[in-house]
CSV table of C-alpha atoms in Angstrom, one decimal:
chain,number,residue,atom,x,y,z
A,15,MET,CA,11.9,8.0,17.8
A,16,SER,CA,10.2,9.4,14.7
A,17,PHE,CA,10.5,7.8,11.2
A,18,LEU,CA,12.6,10.6,9.9
A,19,ALA,CA,14.9,10.6,12.9
A,20,VAL,CA,15.4,7.1,12.3
A,21,TYR,CA,16.3,7.4,8.6
A,22,GLU,CA,17.6,10.9,8.7
A,23,SER,CA,21.1,10.0,7.7
A,24,HIS,CA,20.0,8.1,4.6
A,25,PHE,CA,17.8,11.1,3.3
A,26,THR,CA,20.4,13.6,4.1
A,27,LYS,CA,23.1,11.7,2.0
A,28,HIS,CA,20.9,12.6,-1.0
A,29,LEU,CA,19.7,15.9,-0.1
A,30,THR,CA,21.2,19.3,1.0
A,31,GLN,CA,20.0,20.6,4.3
A,32,THR,CA,17.7,23.3,2.6
A,33,GLN,CA,16.4,20.2,0.5
A,34,PHE,CA,15.8,18.0,3.6
A,35,GLU,CA,14.1,20.6,5.4
A,36,ALA,CA,11.5,21.3,2.5
A,37,PHE,CA,11.2,17.5,2.4
A,38,ARG,CA,10.3,17.6,6.1
A,39,ILE,CA,7.8,20.4,5.7
A,40,LEU,CA,6.1,18.6,2.9
A,41,LEU,CA,5.7,15.4,4.5
A,42,TRP,CA,4.3,17.4,7.3
A,43,LEU,CA,1.6,19.3,5.0
A,44,LEU,CA,0.8,15.9,3.7
A,45,THR,CA,-0.3,14.7,7.2
A,46,VAL,CA,-1.8,17.9,8.2
A,47,HIS,CA,-3.8,19.1,5.2
A,48,LYS,CA,-4.1,15.7,3.4
A,49,GLN,CA,-3.5,17.2,0.0
A,50,VAL,CA,-1.2,16.6,-2.9
A,51,ARG,CA,-2.1,19.5,-5.4
A,52,ILE,CA,1.1,21.6,-5.7
A,53,GLU,CA,-1.3,25.0,-5.5
A,54,ARG,CA,-2.5,23.6,-2.0
A,55,LEU,CA,1.0,22.8,-0.8
A,56,ALA,CA,2.3,26.3,-1.9
A,57,ALA,CA,-0.7,28.0,-0.1
A,58,CYS,CA,0.2,26.5,3.1
A,59,PHE,CA,4.0,26.1,2.7
A,60,PRO,CA,5.5,28.2,5.7
A,61,LEU,CA,8.4,29.8,4.0
A,62,PRO,CA,8.1,33.8,4.0
A,63,ILE,CA,7.9,34.6,0.3
A,64,LEU,CA,5.6,35.1,-2.5
A,65,TYR,CA,3.1,32.5,-3.2
A,66,GLN,CA,4.4,32.3,-6.7
A,67,SER,CA,7.9,31.8,-5.5
A,68,ARG,CA,6.7,29.0,-2.9
A,69,ARG,CA,4.8,27.3,-5.8
A,70,LYS,CA,8.1,27.2,-7.9
A,71,HIS,CA,10.3,26.2,-4.9
A,72,ILE,CA,8.2,23.0,-4.4
A,73,GLN,CA,8.2,22.3,-8.4
A,74,ARG,CA,11.9,22.5,-8.4
A,75,PHE,CA,12.2,20.1,-5.4
A,76,LEU,CA,10.0,17.6,-7.0
A,77,VAL,CA,12.2,17.3,-10.2
A,78,LEU,CA,15.4,16.6,-8.1
A,79,SER,CA,17.4,13.8,-9.5
A,80,ALA,CA,17.9,12.6,-6.1
A,81,LEU,CA,14.3,11.5,-5.7
A,82,ALA,CA,15.0,8.5,-7.9
A,83,ILE,CA,13.0,5.6,-6.2
A,84,PRO,CA,15.8,3.0,-6.5
A,85,ARG,CA,18.4,5.3,-4.7
A,86,PHE,CA,16.0,7.3,-2.4
A,87,TRP,CA,13.3,4.8,-1.3
A,88,PHE,CA,14.5,1.2,-1.9
A,89,PRO,CA,17.1,1.2,0.7
A,90,VAL,CA,14.6,2.7,3.3
A,91,ILE,CA,11.8,0.2,2.4
A,92,LYS,CA,14.2,-2.6,2.5
A,93,ALA,CA,15.2,-1.7,6.1
A,94,ILE,CA,11.5,-1.5,7.1
A,95,ILE,CA,10.8,-5.0,5.7
A,96,CYS,CA,14.0,-6.5,7.3
A,97,LYS,CA,12.9,-5.2,10.6
A,98,GLU,CA,9.2,-6.3,10.3
A,99,PHE,CA,9.9,-9.6,8.6
A,100,LYS,CA,12.6,-12.3,9.4
A,101,THR,CA,15.3,-13.0,6.6
A,102,GLY,CA,13.9,-15.9,4.5
A,103,SER,CA,10.5,-15.7,5.6
A,104,ARG,CA,7.4,-15.6,3.1
A,105,LEU,CA,6.4,-12.0,1.9
A,106,ILE,CA,3.2,-11.6,0.0
A,107,ILE,CA,3.7,-9.2,-2.8
A,108,THR,CA,1.0,-7.6,-4.8
A,109,ILE,CA,0.7,-5.7,-8.0
A,110,ASP,CA,-2.2,-3.5,-8.8
A,111,ARG,CA,-3.0,-0.5,-10.9
A,112,THR,CA,-5.1,2.6,-10.4
A,113,GLN,CA,-6.3,5.4,-12.6
A,114,TRP,CA,-8.0,8.6,-12.5
A,115,LYS,CA,-8.4,10.8,-15.5
A,116,ASP,CA,-5.3,10.3,-17.6
A,117,LYS,CA,-3.1,9.2,-14.7
A,118,ASN,CA,-2.2,5.6,-14.7
A,119,VAL,CA,-0.1,4.2,-11.6
A,120,PHE,CA,1.1,0.7,-11.7
A,121,MET,CA,2.5,-0.4,-8.2
A,122,VAL,CA,4.1,-3.4,-6.4
A,123,ALA,CA,3.5,-3.5,-2.6
A,124,VAL,CA,4.1,-6.0,0.4
A,125,ILE,CA,1.4,-7.0,2.3
A,126,TRP,CA,1.8,-5.9,6.0
A,127,LYS,CA,-0.7,-6.1,8.9
A,128,LYS,CA,-3.8,-6.0,6.5
A,129,LEU,CA,-2.5,-3.3,4.7
A,130,ALA,CA,0.3,-2.7,1.6
A,131,LEU,CA,3.3,-0.8,1.9
A,132,PRO,CA,4.5,0.6,-1.5
A,133,ILE,CA,7.9,-0.6,-2.8
A,134,TYR,CA,7.9,0.5,-6.4
A,135,TRP,CA,5.6,2.0,-9.1
A,136,THR,CA,5.6,3.5,-12.4
A,137,LEU,CA,3.4,5.7,-14.6
A,138,LEU,CA,2.0,4.1,-17.6
A,139,GLY,CA,1.7,6.5,-20.5
A,140,LYS,CA,-1.6,5.2,-21.5
A,141,ARG,CA,-5.0,4.4,-20.3
A,142,GLY,CA,-5.9,0.9,-19.3
A,143,ALA,CA,-4.2,-2.5,-18.8
A,144,SER,CA,-0.6,-3.2,-18.4
A,145,ARG,CA,1.4,-5.2,-21.1
A,146,LEU,CA,3.6,-8.1,-20.0
A,147,SER,CA,6.7,-6.1,-20.6
A,148,GLU,CA,5.5,-3.4,-18.3
A,149,GLN,CA,4.6,-5.9,-15.6
A,150,GLN,CA,8.1,-7.6,-15.9
A,151,ALA,CA,9.7,-4.3,-15.6
A,152,LEU,CA,7.9,-3.4,-12.5
A,153,ILE,CA,8.5,-6.8,-10.7
A,154,GLN,CA,12.0,-7.3,-11.7
A,155,PRO,CA,13.8,-4.9,-9.6
A,156,VAL,CA,11.5,-5.9,-6.4
A,157,LEU,CA,12.9,-9.6,-7.1
A,158,CYS,CA,16.4,-8.2,-6.9
A,159,LEU,CA,15.7,-6.1,-3.6
A,160,LEU,CA,13.9,-8.9,-2.0
A,161,LYS,CA,16.2,-12.0,-3.2
A,162,ASN,CA,16.7,-13.0,0.4
A,163,TYR,CA,12.9,-13.7,0.9
A,164,GLU,CA,10.3,-16.3,-0.2
A,165,LEU,CA,7.9,-14.4,-2.3
A,166,VAL,CA,4.4,-15.0,-3.4
A,167,ILE,CA,3.3,-12.3,-6.3
A,168,LEU,CA,-0.5,-11.9,-6.4
A,169,GLY,CA,-2.6,-10.1,-9.2
A,170,ASP,CA,-6.2,-9.8,-10.0
A,171,ARG,CA,-7.8,-10.4,-13.6
A,172,GLU,CA,-5.8,-7.8,-15.2
A,173,PHE,CA,-2.7,-10.0,-14.7
A,174,HIS,CA,-4.2,-13.3,-16.0
A,175,SER,CA,-1.6,-13.7,-18.8
A,176,VAL,CA,-0.2,-17.3,-18.3
A,177,LYS,CA,2.9,-15.5,-19.8
A,178,LEU,CA,3.8,-13.8,-16.7
A,179,ALA,CA,3.1,-16.9,-14.6
A,180,TYR,CA,5.4,-18.6,-17.0
A,181,TRP,CA,8.2,-16.1,-16.5
A,182,LEU,CA,7.9,-16.2,-12.7
A,183,LYS,CA,8.1,-19.8,-12.9
A,184,GLN,CA,11.4,-19.8,-15.1
A,185,LYS,CA,12.5,-17.2,-12.1
A,186,SER,CA,11.7,-19.6,-9.4
A,187,LYS,CA,14.3,-21.9,-10.4
A,188,LYS,CA,16.9,-19.6,-8.8
A,189,GLN,CA,14.8,-17.6,-6.4
A,190,LYS,CA,12.1,-19.0,-4.1
A,191,LEU,CA,9.0,-17.7,-6.2
A,192,PHE,CA,5.4,-18.2,-6.1
A,193,PHE,CA,2.4,-16.4,-7.8
A,194,ALA,CA,-1.4,-16.5,-7.7
A,195,PHE,CA,-3.1,-14.7,-10.5
A,196,ARG,CA,-7.0,-14.5,-10.8
A,197,GLN,CA,-8.3,-15.7,-14.1
A,198,LYS,CA,-11.1,-14.9,-16.2
A,199,GLN,CA,-14.0,-17.3,-16.4
A,200,GLY,CA,-13.6,-17.5,-20.3
A,201,THR,CA,-10.2,-18.8,-19.8
A,202,ASN,CA,-9.4,-22.3,-21.5
A,203,GLN,CA,-7.9,-25.1,-19.3
A,204,LYS,CA,-7.5,-28.9,-19.8
A,205,LYS,CA,-6.1,-31.8,-18.0
A,206,ASP,CA,-3.8,-34.3,-19.9
A,207,ASP,CA,-5.5,-35.3,-23.0
A,208,GLU,CA,-8.9,-34.3,-22.0
A,209,ASP,CA,-10.7,-31.5,-24.5
A,210,TYR,CA,-10.5,-27.8,-23.5
A,211,GLN,CA,-13.1,-26.4,-21.7
A,212,THR,CA,-13.4,-22.8,-20.0
A,213,PHE,CA,-13.4,-22.3,-16.3
A,214,SER,CA,-17.1,-21.2,-16.6
A,215,GLN,CA,-17.8,-24.9,-17.6
A,216,LEU,CA,-16.6,-26.5,-14.5
A,217,GLY,CA,-20.0,-26.1,-12.9
A,218,MET,CA,-19.0,-24.2,-9.9
A,219,LYS,CA,-21.9,-22.9,-7.4
A,220,PRO,CA,-21.9,-20.7,-4.2
A,221,GLY,CA,-20.1,-22.6,-1.5
A,222,MET,CA,-18.0,-24.8,-3.8
A,223,LYS,CA,-14.0,-25.3,-3.7
A,224,MET,CA,-12.0,-27.1,-6.3
A,225,PHE,CA,-8.1,-27.7,-6.8
A,226,LEU,CA,-6.9,-28.7,-10.3
A,227,THR,CA,-3.3,-29.8,-10.6
A,228,GLY,CA,-1.1,-30.1,-13.5
A,229,VAL,CA,-3.5,-28.5,-15.9
A,230,SER,CA,-2.7,-26.5,-19.4
A,231,VAL,CA,-4.1,-22.9,-19.3
A,232,THR,CA,-5.2,-21.3,-22.7
A,233,LYS,CA,-4.5,-23.1,-25.9
A,234,ASN,CA,-1.1,-21.6,-26.5
A,235,LYS,CA,1.7,-24.0,-26.4
A,236,GLY,CA,5.1,-24.0,-24.5
A,237,PHE,CA,4.0,-22.7,-20.9
A,238,GLY,CA,3.9,-26.1,-19.2
A,239,ASN,CA,1.4,-27.0,-16.5
A,240,PHE,CA,0.0,-24.9,-13.6
A,241,ASN,CA,-2.3,-25.5,-10.4
A,242,VAL,CA,-5.7,-23.8,-10.3
A,243,GLY,CA,-7.8,-23.0,-7.3
A,244,ALA,CA,-11.4,-22.6,-7.8
A,245,TYR,CA,-13.8,-21.0,-5.0
A,246,TRP,CA,-17.1,-19.3,-5.0
A,247,LYS,CA,-17.8,-17.7,-1.5
A,248,ARG,CA,-21.4,-18.7,-0.2
A,249,LYS,CA,-23.9,-16.2,0.5
A,250,TYR,CA,-23.3,-14.1,3.7
A,251,LYS,CA,-25.1,-11.6,5.5
A,252,GLY,CA,-27.2,-11.1,2.5
A,253,LYS,CA,-24.5,-10.6,0.2
A,254,GLN,CA,-23.5,-12.9,-2.7
A,255,GLU,CA,-20.4,-12.8,-4.9
A,256,LYS,CA,-21.3,-12.5,-8.4
A,257,GLU,CA,-18.9,-15.2,-9.8
A,258,PRO,CA,-16.2,-17.7,-8.4
A,259,TRP,CA,-12.4,-17.1,-8.3
A,260,PHE,CA,-10.2,-19.0,-10.7
A,261,ILE,CA,-6.6,-18.6,-9.5
A,262,LEU,CA,-3.7,-19.6,-11.6
A,263,THR,CA,-0.8,-20.9,-9.2
A,264,ASN,CA,2.2,-22.8,-8.3
A,265,LEU,CA,1.1,-23.3,-4.7
A,266,ASP,CA,0.6,-26.8,-3.7
A,267,SER,CA,-3.1,-26.5,-1.7
A,268,LEU,CA,-6.2,-24.7,-2.0
A,269,SER,CA,-6.3,-23.4,1.5
A,270,GLU,CA,-2.9,-21.7,0.9
A,271,VAL,CA,-4.1,-20.3,-2.3
A,272,LEU,CA,-7.0,-18.7,-0.7
A,273,LYS,CA,-5.2,-17.5,2.3
A,274,VAL,CA,-2.6,-15.5,0.4
A,275,TYR,CA,-5.1,-14.2,-2.3
A,276,ARG,CA,-7.4,-12.7,0.2
A,277,ALA,CA,-4.3,-10.8,1.4
A,278,ARG,CA,-4.6,-8.7,-1.8
A,279,ALA,CA,-7.4,-6.5,-0.3
A,280,GLY,CA,-4.6,-4.8,1.4
A,281,ILE,CA,-3.4,-2.9,-1.8
A,282,GLU,CA,-7.0,-1.8,-2.3
A,283,ALA,CA,-7.1,-0.6,1.3
A,284,MET,CA,-3.9,1.2,0.5
A,285,PHE,CA,-5.3,2.9,-2.9
A,286,LYS,CA,-8.3,4.0,-0.7
A,287,ASP,CA,-5.9,5.6,2.0
A,288,CYS,CA,-3.9,7.3,-0.5
A,289,LYS,CA,-6.9,8.9,-2.1
A,290,THR,CA,-9.9,10.0,-0.6
A,291,GLY,CA,-9.2,8.2,2.7
A,292,GLY,CA,-5.9,10.1,3.3
A,293,TYR,CA,-3.9,11.9,0.9
A,294,ASN,CA,-6.3,12.7,-2.0
A,295,TRP,CA,-3.5,12.0,-4.5
A,296,GLU,CA,-6.3,11.8,-7.3
A,297,GLY,CA,-6.3,15.7,-6.8
A,298,SER,CA,-3.0,16.2,-8.4
A,299,LYS,CA,-2.8,17.7,-11.7
A,300,ALA,CA,1.2,17.6,-11.6
A,301,ASN,CA,3.1,16.3,-15.0
A,302,ASN,CA,4.4,12.9,-14.7
A,303,LYS,CA,7.8,13.8,-13.3
A,304,ARG,CA,6.5,15.7,-10.5
A,305,LEU,CA,3.6,13.3,-9.9
A,306,ASN,CA,6.1,10.4,-9.6
A,307,SER,CA,7.9,12.4,-6.7
A,308,LEU,CA,4.5,13.4,-5.3
A,309,ILE,CA,3.6,9.6,-5.1
A,310,LEU,CA,7.2,9.0,-3.3
A,311,LEU,CA,6.2,11.5,-0.8
A,312,ILE,CA,3.0,9.8,-0.3
A,313,ALA,CA,4.9,6.5,-0.2
A,314,ILE,CA,7.0,7.6,2.5
A,315,ALA,CA,4.3,9.7,4.6
A,316,TYR,CA,1.9,6.7,4.4
A,317,THR,CA,4.5,4.1,5.4
A,318,ALA,CA,5.6,6.3,8.4
A,319,THR,CA,2.1,6.7,9.4
A,320,SER,CA,1.2,3.2,9.4
A,321,LEU,CA,4.4,2.2,11.4
A,322,LYS,CA,3.5,5.1,13.9
A,323,GLY,CA,0.1,3.5,14.3
A,324,LYS,CA,1.5,0.1,15.0
A,325,THR,CA,3.8,1.9,17.8
A,326,PHE,CA,0.5,3.5,19.1
A,327,ARG,CA,-1.2,0.5,19.5
A,328,GLN,CA,1.7,-1.5,21.1
A,329,THR,CA,2.1,1.2,23.7
A,330,ASN,CA,-1.7,1.0,24.4
A,331,GLN,CA,-2.3,4.7,23.3
A,332,GLY,CA,-4.7,3.8,20.3
A,333,LYS,CA,-7.6,4.1,22.8
A,334,TYR,CA,-7.0,7.8,23.0
A,335,ILE,CA,-7.2,8.4,19.3
A,336,ALA,CA,-10.1,6.2,18.3
A,337,ARG,CA,-12.8,3.8,19.2
A,338,LEU,CA,-10.9,0.6,18.5
A,339,THR,CA,-13.9,-2.0,18.9
A,340,GLU,CA,-17.5,-2.3,18.4
A,341,LYS,CA,-19.8,-5.1,19.7
A,342,SER,CA,-21.0,-5.8,16.0
A,343,ARG,CA,-17.6,-6.0,14.4
A,344,ARG,CA,-15.2,-8.7,14.5
A,345,ASP,CA,-12.3,-6.9,12.6
A,346,ARG,CA,-10.7,-4.1,13.9
A,347,ARG,CA,-12.4,-0.6,13.4
A,348,HIS,CA,-9.4,1.3,12.3
A,349,SER,CA,-6.0,0.4,10.5
A,350,ASN,CA,-2.7,1.2,11.7
A,351,PHE,CA,-2.5,3.8,9.1
A,352,TRP,CA,-5.7,5.6,10.6
A,353,ILE,CA,-4.6,5.4,14.0
A,354,GLY,CA,-1.2,6.8,12.9
A,355,LEU,CA,-2.5,9.6,11.0
A,356,TYR,CA,-5.1,10.9,13.4
A,357,GLY,CA,-2.8,10.2,16.5
A,358,SER,CA,-0.6,12.8,14.7
A,359,LEU,CA,-3.5,15.2,14.1
A,360,TRP,CA,-4.3,14.9,17.6
A,361,ILE,CA,-1.0,16.2,18.6
A,362,HIS,CA,-0.8,18.9,16.0
A,363,ALA,CA,-4.2,20.3,17.4
A,364,TRP,CA,-3.0,20.3,21.0
A,365,GLU,CA,0.0,22.3,19.8
A,366,PHE,CA,-2.5,24.9,18.2
A,367,CYS,CA,-5.0,24.9,20.8
A,368,SER,CA,-2.8,24.4,24.1
A,369,ASP,CA,-3.8,27.9,25.7
A,370,PHE,CA,-7.5,27.1,24.9
A,371,ILE,CA,-7.3,23.3,26.2
A,372,SER,CA,-5.8,24.8,29.5
A,373,ILE,CA,-8.6,27.0,30.3
A,374,MET,CA,-11.0,24.0,29.6
A,375,MET,CA,-9.1,21.6,31.9
A,376,SER,CA,-8.8,24.3,34.7
A,377,ASN,CA,-12.7,24.5,34.5
A,378,ASN,CA,-13.2,20.9,35.1
A,379,PRO,CA,-10.8,20.2,38.3
A,380,GLN,CA,-12.9,17.1,39.0
A,381,LYS,CA,-11.4,15.4,35.7
A,382,LEU,CA,-7.7,16.2,36.6
A,383,ASN,CA,-6.6,12.6,37.0
A,384,ASN,CA,-8.1,11.8,33.7
A,385,TYR,CA,-6.5,14.9,32.1
A,386,LYS,CA,-3.1,13.6,33.5
A,387,LYS,CA,-3.4,10.1,32.0
A,388,GLY,CA,-4.3,11.9,28.7
A,389,LEU,CA,-1.2,14.2,28.8
A,390,GLN,CA,0.9,11.4,29.4
A,391,ALA,CA,-0.6,9.5,26.4
A,392,MET,CA,0.1,12.7,24.4
A,393,SER,CA,3.5,12.7,25.6
A,394,ILE,CA,4.2,9.3,24.3
A,395,ILE,CA,2.5,9.9,21.0
A,396,ASP,CA,4.4,13.0,20.6
A,397,LYS,CA,7.6,11.1,20.9
A,398,THR,CA,6.9,8.9,18.1
A,399,ALA,CA,5.1,11.4,15.7
C-alpha cells in the first residue's frame, strides 16, 4: 500500500478534495522531475489551463494555512516513528543547518537506518549560525512530540554552547534526555581545582581516545559539570582527519558517545539527497512562506520514498533497481532513499514506454522467463509506489 493511501485520511482532514489532488500531483512531480522551483513545477503541472494560471494555482496552494507543520506533519512523522521504533526505545535526534544564498534552513531530524527523517524545521531570517533561543525553539516541540522515547540530541560545532547542554540537562529531570555536542578546540575546560586549559592542550594525536568525567567547560559559572569524549581517528586508506573530536555529553562511556555521534552523518546524507542528490531544493527562489511549504512537500516525499526503498529491499526487489553490492565496498552502495526514488522512476518509465518495451521483449523470446520475473518485480514495486 502506498504512503498516501496509508495517510490519506489524515491529509484529507486538512485539505479539500481539489487541494488533496494538487498535493498528490506536486509530490509526483517532485519524484519524477526532482525540482522544487515553482516555475518548473508549473511548467509540468498537468492541469489544462494557461501556464500563468497553473503557476498561480501552485502559489496559492503553498500558502494554505492547513500546511502548518505541527498540524499537517507532526501526526504523520510521529506515526512513522512509532511504527519504526518501539515506544520507550532510544532515538537519536540531530540538529543541523544548511544555507544557500540568503536561505537558511534550521532542521531537527531522527536518525533512521543511516539516514535522517525530517521532523521539524524553521527558516532563520538571517545568515550564519543560530542563537540559543532559536535552538531551544526548534527542539522544544520535538521533545513534546517524542516524550515517550529516550532521546539523544546531537549537534556539530555550531551548537558548542554549554548553555544549550545545560538547558537539556535541566529538561532531563522530567524526560530521559541525553546530548552529544562537538566542541571547538579552543574551548576551556578543567577538572576540580586544576587550572583551565583548552581542549587543544590535551595532547591528542591520531589514534588516541580519551574520556573526561565531571569537568567544567568554559570559564562561565553556574552550568555544573559534564563529560567530554575525545577521539582522533587514525589515518585510514591514506586519509587523515585534520583534528580530533571533542564532544560535550552526559552519556557515561566513550564508546557510547562515539557510536551515537557517528550517526550524525545521517542528516548530512539527507541534506545531500534534498539538494543535488534528489530534489534540488537549493534551486528554489520562493519566498519564506512558500519555501517552508515546499520543504514540507520535500519532507513528505523524502520520507515516503525512503520507506518505499526499505520495502523494496525487504521484498527482495532492490536487485532490479540498482547494483546493491560491490566487491571493493563494505557498506551498501545505495540508501533506502535512492532505491525508493529510482524504483518509482523505473515504474514511471515503464508506464510511459510500455508499447516500445513490448516490442523489445517480443524480439527476444529466449529471455521470456527473465522478463516474467522482471514484470512480477515491477508489479510488486508498483503496488508500493
